[in-house]
Coordinates of C-alpha atoms and ligand atoms in Angstrom, one line a residue:
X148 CA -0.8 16.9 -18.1
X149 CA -1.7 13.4 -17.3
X150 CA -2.5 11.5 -20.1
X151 CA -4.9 8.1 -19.0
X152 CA -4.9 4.8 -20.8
X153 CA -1.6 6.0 -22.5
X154 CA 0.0 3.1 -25.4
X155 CA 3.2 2.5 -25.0
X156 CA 4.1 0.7 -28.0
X157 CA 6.3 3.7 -29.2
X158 CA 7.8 3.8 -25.6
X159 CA 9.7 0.5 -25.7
X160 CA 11.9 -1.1 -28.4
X161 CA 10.4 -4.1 -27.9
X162 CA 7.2 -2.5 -29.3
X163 CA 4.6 -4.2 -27.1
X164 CA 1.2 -2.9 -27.2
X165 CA 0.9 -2.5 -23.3
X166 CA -1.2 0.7 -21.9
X167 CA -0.3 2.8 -19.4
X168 CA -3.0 3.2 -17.1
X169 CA -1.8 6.8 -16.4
X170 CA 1.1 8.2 -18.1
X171 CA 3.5 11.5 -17.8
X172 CA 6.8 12.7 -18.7
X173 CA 8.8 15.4 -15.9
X174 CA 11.6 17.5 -16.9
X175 CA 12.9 18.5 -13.5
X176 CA 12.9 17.4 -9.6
X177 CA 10.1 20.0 -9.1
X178 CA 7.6 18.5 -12.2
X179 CA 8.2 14.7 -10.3
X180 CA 7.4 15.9 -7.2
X181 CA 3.9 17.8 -8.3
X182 CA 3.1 14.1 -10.2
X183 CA 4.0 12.4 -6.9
X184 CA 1.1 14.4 -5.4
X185 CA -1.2 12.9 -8.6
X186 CA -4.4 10.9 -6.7
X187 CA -5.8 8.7 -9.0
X188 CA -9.5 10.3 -9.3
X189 CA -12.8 9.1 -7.4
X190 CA -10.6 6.9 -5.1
X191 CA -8.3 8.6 -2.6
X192 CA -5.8 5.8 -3.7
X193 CA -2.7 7.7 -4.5
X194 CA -0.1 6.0 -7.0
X195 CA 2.8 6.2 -4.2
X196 CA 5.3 4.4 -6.8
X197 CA 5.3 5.1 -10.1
X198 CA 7.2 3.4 -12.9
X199 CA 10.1 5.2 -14.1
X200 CA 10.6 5.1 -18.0
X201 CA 13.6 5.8 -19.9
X202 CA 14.0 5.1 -23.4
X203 CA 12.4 1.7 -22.8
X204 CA 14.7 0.0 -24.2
X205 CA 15.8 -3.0 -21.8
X206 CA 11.9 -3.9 -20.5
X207 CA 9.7 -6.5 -21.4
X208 CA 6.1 -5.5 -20.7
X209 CA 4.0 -8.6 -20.0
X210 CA 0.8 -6.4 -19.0
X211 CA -1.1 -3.4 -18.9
X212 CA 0.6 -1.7 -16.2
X213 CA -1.9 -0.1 -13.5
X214 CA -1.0 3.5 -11.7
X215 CA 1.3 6.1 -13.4
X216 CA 3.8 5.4 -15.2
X217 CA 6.5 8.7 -15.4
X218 CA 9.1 8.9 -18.0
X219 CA 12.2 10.9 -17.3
X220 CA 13.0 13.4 -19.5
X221 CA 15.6 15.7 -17.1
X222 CA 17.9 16.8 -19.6
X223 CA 21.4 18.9 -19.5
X224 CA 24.8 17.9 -19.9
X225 CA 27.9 20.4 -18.3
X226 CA 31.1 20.1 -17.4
X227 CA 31.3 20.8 -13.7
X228 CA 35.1 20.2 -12.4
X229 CA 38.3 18.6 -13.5
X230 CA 42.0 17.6 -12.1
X231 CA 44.9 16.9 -13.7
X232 CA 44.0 13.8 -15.5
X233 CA 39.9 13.7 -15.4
X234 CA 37.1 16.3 -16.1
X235 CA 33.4 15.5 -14.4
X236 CA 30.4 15.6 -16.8
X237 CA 27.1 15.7 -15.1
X238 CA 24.3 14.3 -17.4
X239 CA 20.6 14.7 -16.9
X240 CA 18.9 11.3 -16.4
X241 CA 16.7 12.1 -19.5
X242 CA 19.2 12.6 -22.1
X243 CA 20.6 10.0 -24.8
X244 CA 23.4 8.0 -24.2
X245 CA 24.9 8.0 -27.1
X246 CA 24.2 11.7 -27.6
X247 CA 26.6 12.2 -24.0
X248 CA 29.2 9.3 -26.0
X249 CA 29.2 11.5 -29.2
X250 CA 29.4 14.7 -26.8
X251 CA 32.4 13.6 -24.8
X252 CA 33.9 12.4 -28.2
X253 CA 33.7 16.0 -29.7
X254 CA 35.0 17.2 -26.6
X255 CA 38.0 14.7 -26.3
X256 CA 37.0 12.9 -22.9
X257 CA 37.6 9.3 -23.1
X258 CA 36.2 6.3 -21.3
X259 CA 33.2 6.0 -22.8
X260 CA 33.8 5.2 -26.7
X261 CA 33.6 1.4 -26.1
X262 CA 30.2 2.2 -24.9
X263 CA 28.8 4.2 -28.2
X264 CA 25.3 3.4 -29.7
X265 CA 23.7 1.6 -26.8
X266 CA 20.3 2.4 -26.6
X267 CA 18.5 4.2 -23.6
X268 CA 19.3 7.1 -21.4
X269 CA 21.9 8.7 -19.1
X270 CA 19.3 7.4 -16.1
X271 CA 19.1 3.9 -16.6
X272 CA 23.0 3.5 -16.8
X273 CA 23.1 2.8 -13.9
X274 CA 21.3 -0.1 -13.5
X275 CA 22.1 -2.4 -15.1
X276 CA 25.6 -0.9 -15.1
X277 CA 25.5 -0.9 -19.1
X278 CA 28.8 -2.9 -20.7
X279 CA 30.3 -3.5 -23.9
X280 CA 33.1 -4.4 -25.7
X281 CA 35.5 -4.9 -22.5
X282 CA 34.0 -1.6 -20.8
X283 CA 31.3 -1.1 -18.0
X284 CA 29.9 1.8 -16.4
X285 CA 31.7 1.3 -13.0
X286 CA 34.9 2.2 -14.9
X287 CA 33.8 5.7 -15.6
X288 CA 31.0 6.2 -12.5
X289 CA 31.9 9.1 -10.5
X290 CA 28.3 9.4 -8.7
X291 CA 24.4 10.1 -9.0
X292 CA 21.6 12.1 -8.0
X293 CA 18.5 10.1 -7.1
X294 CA 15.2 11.5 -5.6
X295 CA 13.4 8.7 -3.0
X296 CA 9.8 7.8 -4.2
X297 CA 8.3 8.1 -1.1
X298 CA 10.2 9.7 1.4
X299 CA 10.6 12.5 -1.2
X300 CA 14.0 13.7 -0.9
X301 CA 17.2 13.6 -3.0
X302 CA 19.9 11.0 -2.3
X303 CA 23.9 11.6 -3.3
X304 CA 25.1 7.5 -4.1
X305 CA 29.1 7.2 -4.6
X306 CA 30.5 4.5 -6.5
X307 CA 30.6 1.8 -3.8
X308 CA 26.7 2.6 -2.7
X309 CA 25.8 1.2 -5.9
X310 CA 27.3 -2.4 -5.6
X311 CA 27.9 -2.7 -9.7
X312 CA 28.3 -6.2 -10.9
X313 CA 27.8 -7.7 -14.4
X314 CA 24.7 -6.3 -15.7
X315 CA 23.6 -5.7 -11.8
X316 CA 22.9 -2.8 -9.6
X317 CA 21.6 -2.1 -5.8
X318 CA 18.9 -0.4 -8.3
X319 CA 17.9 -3.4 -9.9
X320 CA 18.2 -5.4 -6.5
X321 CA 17.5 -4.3 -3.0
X322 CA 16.5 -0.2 -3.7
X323 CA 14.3 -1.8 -6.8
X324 CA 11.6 0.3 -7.7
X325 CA 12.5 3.1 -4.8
X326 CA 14.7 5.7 -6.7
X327 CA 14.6 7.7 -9.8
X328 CA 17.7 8.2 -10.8
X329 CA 17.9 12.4 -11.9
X330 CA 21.1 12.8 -12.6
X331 CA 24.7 11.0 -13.2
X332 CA 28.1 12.6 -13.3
X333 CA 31.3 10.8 -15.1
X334 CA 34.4 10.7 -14.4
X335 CA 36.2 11.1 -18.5
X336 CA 40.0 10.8 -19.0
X337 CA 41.8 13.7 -20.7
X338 CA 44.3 11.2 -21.9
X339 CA 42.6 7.9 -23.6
X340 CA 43.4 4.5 -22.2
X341 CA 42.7 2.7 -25.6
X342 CA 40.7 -1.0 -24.6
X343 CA 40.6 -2.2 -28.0
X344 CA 41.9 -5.8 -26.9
X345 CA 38.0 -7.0 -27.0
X346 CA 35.9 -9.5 -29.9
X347 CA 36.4 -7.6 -33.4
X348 CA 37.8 -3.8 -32.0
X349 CA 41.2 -4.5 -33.6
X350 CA 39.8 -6.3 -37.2
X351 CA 38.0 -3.3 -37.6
X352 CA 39.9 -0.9 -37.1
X353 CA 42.4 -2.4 -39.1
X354 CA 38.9 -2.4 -42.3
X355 CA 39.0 0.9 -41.5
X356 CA 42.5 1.7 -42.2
X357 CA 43.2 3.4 -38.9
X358 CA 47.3 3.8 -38.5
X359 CA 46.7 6.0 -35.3
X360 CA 44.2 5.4 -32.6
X361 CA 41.8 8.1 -31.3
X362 CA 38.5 7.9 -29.3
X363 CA 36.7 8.7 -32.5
X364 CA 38.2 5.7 -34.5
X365 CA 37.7 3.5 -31.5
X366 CA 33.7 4.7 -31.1
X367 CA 33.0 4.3 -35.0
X368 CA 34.5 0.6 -34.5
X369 CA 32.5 0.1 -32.3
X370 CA 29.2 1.5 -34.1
X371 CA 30.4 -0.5 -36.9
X372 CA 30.5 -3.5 -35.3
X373 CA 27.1 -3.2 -33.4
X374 CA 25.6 -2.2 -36.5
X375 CA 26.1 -5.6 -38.8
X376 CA 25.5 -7.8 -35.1
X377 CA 22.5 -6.3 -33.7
X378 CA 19.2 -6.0 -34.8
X379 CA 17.7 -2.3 -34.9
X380 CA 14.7 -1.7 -33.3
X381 CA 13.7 0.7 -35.5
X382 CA 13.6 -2.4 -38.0
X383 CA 12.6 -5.1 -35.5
X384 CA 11.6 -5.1 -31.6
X385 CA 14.3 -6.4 -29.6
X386 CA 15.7 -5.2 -26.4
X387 CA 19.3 -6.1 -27.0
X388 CA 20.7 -9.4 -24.8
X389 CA 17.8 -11.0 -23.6
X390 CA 19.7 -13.3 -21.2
X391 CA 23.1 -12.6 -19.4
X392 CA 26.2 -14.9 -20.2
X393 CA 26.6 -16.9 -17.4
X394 CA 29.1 -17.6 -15.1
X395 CA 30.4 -21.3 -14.0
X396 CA 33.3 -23.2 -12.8
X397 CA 36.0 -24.6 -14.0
X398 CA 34.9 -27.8 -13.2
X399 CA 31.6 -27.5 -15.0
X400 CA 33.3 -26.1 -17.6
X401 CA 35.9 -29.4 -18.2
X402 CA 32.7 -31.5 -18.5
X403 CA 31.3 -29.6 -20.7
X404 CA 34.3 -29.3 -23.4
X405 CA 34.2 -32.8 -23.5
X406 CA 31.1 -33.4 -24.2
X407 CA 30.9 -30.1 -26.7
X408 CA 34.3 -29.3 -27.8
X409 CA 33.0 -26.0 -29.3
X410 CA 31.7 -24.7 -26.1
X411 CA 32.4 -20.9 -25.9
X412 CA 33.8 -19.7 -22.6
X413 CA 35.7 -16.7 -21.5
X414 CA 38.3 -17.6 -18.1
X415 CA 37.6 -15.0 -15.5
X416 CA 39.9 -13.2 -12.7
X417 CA 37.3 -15.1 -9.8
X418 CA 38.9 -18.4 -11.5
X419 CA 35.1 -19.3 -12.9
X420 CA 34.2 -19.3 -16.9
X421 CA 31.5 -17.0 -18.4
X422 CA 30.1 -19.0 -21.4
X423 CA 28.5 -17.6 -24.4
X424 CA 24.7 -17.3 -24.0
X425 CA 24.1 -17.1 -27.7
X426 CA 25.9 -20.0 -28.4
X427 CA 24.3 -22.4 -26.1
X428 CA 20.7 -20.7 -27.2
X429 CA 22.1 -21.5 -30.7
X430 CA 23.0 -25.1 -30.1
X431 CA 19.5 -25.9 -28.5
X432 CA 18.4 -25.2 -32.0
X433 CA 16.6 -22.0 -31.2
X434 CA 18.3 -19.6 -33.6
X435 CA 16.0 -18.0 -36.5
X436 CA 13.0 -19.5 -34.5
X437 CA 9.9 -17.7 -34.5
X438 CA 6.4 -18.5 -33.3
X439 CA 4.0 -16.1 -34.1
X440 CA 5.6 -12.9 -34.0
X441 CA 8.0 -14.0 -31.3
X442 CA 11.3 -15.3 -32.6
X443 CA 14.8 -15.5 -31.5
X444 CA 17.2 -13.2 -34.0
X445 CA 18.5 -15.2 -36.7
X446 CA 21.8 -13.7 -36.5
X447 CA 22.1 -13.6 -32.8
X448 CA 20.5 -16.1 -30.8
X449 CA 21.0 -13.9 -27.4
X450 CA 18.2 -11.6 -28.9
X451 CA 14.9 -12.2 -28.7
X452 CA 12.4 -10.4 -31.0
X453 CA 9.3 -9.1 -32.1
X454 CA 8.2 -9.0 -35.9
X455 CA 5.2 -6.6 -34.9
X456 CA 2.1 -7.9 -32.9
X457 CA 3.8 -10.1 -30.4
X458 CA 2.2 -10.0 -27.0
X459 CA 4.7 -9.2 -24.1
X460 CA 3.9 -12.6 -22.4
X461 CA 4.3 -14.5 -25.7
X462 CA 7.9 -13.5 -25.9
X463 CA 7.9 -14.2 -21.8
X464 CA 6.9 -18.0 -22.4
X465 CA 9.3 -18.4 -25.4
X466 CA 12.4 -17.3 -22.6
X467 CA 10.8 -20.1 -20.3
X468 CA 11.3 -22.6 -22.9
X469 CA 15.1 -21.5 -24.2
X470 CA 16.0 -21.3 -20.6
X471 CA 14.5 -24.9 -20.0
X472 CA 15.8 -26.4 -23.0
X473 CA 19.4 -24.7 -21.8
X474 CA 19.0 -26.1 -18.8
X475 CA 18.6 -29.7 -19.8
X476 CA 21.2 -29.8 -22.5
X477 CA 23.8 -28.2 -20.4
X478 CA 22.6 -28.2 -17.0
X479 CA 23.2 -24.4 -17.2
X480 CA 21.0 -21.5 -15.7
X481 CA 20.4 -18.5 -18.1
X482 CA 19.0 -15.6 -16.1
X483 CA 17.2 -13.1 -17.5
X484 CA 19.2 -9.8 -18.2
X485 CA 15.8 -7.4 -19.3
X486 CA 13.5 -6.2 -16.6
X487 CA 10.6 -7.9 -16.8
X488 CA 7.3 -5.8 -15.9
X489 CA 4.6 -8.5 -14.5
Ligands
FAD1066 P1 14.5 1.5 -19.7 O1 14.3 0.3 -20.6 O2 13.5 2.6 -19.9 O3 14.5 1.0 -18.2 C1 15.2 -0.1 -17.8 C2 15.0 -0.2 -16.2 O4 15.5 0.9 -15.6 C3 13.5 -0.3 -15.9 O5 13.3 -1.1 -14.8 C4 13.2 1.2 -15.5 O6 12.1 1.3 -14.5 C5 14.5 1.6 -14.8 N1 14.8 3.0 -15.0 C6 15.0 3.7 -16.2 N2 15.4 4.9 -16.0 C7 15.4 5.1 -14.7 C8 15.7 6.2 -13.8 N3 16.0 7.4 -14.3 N4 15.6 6.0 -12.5 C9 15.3 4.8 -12.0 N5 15.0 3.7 -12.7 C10 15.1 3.9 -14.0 N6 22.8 -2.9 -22.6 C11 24.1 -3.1 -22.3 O7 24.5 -3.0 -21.1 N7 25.1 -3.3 -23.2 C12 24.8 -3.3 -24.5 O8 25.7 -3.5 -25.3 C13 23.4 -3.2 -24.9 N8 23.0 -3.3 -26.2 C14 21.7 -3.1 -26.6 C15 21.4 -3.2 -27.9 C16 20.1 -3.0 -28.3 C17 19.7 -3.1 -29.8 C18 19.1 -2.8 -27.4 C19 17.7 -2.6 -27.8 C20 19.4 -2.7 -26.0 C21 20.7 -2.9 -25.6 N9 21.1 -2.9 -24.2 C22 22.4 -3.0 -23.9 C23 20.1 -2.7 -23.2 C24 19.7 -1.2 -22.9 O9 20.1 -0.4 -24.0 C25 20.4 -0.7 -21.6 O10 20.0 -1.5 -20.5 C26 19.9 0.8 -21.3 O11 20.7 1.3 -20.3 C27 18.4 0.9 -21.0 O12 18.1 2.3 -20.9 P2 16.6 2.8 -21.0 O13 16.7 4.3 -20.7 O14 16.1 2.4 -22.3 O15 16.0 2.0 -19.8
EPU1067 N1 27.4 -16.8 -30.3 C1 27.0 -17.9 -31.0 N2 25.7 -17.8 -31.6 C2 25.0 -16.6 -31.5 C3 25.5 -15.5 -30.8 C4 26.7 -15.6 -30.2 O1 27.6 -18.9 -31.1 O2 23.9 -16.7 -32.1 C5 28.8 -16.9 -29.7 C6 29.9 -16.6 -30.6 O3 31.0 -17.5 -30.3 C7 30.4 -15.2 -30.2 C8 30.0 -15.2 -28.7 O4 28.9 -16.0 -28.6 O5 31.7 -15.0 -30.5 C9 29.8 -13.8 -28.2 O6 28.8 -13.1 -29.0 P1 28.9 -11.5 -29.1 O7 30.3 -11.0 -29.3 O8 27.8 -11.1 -30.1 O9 28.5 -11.0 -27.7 P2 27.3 -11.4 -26.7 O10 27.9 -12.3 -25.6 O11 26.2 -12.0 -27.4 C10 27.7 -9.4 -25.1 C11 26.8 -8.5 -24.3 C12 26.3 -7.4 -25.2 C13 27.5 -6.6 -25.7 C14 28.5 -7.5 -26.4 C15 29.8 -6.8 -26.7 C16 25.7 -9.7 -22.5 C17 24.5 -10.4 -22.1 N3 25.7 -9.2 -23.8 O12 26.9 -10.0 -26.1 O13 25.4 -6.5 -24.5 O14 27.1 -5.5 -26.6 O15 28.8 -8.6 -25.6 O16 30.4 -6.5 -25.5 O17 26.7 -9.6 -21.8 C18 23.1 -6.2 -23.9 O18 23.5 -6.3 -22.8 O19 21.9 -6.0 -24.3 C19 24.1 -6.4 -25.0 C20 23.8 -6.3 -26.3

């Protein structure tokens, strides 16, 4: 079934009124392939690349998006081999995220309890190569199934292939819009190797009362924390970080602690300094500001939100003017970490 002229205001967390111009979901490799074949009626025009929906929950949609739009609901999760110290989960690019967190949790498989309660699906791990609290998706990738818009035929991509980088992908750069992603398979540690060195992991536990450390303490730390930081966009639209912390040199960095002593940075291995996006946003005065229904979370300035009606591109222009205002205060370039659909 094809639906046409399809809202998907329940489709991202953003909550944007955009249409769909064409909309369908697919469950397996075979269902994708038959809506590949889809020729958009009267014209022999045929919608040769979709756009592939997940949970929606890192786009911005600007527009009314033209063509079929397919959302990925492959689902499955199996253990399919282990050695000595690992076992290899193979998720279906449709399901929950945090469902395959809580799953590996009940099953003891660590790696991925830094990672609990992100929003989104197995599929769009990936590409952004989804991080938090001092743990990316590189750390635990093992490899994924992706099936080639166009030429129509499934693709095997090992870790390397997919050139991960800080909230970066091939996926999101030179194979953009050319592969869905089907299926991903983990690599999970029998024995944990607890990461809780990172922002408030240890304060919390110790709230908690937690004398010994499991994958289960660790995860509801986690949860915790996200939970009194992050708006819930059940509550209000918001598509997590809207920007990515960016990354300088030491050198821009001196100047800038003596002109703002408070300046948040974080030293890096490369010898450069990622800064705090929220704080700069923050000191530009930006925090709590709304226009409309746009606005820019009042507890977290990295977070841009929408109270209800706010148009896509409304929200679009209010990132032009925090990145320009950024810009001229710090001569810093903030870059964009959600996919913006033009
Ligand atoms: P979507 O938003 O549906 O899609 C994102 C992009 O991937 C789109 O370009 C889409 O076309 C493409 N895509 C999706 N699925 C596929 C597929 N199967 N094959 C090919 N392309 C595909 N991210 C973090 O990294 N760390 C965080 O801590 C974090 N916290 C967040 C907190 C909140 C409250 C919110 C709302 C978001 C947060 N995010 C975070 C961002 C988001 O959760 C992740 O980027 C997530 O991986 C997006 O998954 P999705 O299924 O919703 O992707
Ligand atoms: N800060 C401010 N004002 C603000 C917000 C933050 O001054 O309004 C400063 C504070 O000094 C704070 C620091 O920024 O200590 C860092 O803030 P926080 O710990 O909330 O983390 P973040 O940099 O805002 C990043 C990721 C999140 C991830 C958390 C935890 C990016 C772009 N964002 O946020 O990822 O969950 O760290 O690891 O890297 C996402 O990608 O969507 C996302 C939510």
């Amino acid at each position: 079934m094809i639906a046409e002229n399809f809202s998907l205001k329940q489709y991202n967390t953003f909550g944007i009124d955009a249409m769909a111009q064409y909309f369908s979901t697919f469950n397996s490799i075979e269902r994708l392939e038959e809506l590949l074949e889809f020729k958009k009626p009267v014209t022999s025009y045929a919608v040769d690349t979709p756009f592939i929906l997940g949970g929606g929950s890192n786009i911005l949609l600007t527009k009314n998006i033209e063509g079929l739009v397919l959302k990925n609901e492959i689902k499955g999760i199996e253990k399919i081999s282990e050695d000595s110290d690992a076992v290899y989960v193979k998720a279906g690019a449709g399901e929950n995220w945090h469902q395959l967190v809580m799953y590996c949790i009940h099953n003891n498989l660590a790696g991925i309890e830094n990672l609990s309660l992100i929003p989104g699906n197995v599929g769009a791990s990936p590409m952004q190569n989804i991080g938090a609290y001092g743990v990316e998706l590189k750390d635990v990738f093992h490899e994924l199934e992706a099936f080639h818009l166009t030429e129509k035929k499934a693709v095997q991509f090992g870790l390397s292939d997919c050139e991960f980088g800080y909230r970066e992908s091939v996926f999101k750069r030179k194979l953009k819009n050319q592969f869905v992603i089907t299926s991903v398979t983990y690599r999970l540690n029998k024995t944990p190797h607890f990461n809780t060195s990172y922002g408030a992991i240890e304060q919390e536990l110790h709230a908690m009362g937690i004398q010994t450390l499991s994958i289960q303490a660790v995860s509801q730390a986690v949860i915790n924390i996200r939970r009194s930081k992050l708006p819930d966009p059940a509550v209000i639209g918001n598509a997590g970080s809207f920007f990515k912390n960016p990354e300088i040199n030491q050198q821009h960095f001196d100047l800038l602690k003596k002109a703002f002593p408070n300046v948040v940075g974080y030293a890096l291995k490369n010898g450069n300094v990622k800064l705090a996006a929220g704080w700069l946003i923050e000191q530009c005065g930006w925090k709590g500001y709304r226009r409309g229904d746009a606005g820019c979370h009042e507890k977290q300035a990295l977070v841009l939100v929408n109270y209800g009606e706010a148009k896509g591109n409304e929200i679009l222009r209010l990132s032009d003017e925090i990145i320009a205002s950024v810009h001229k205060k710090f001569e810093v370039e903030l870059e964009r970490e959600v996919n913006v659909i033009e």
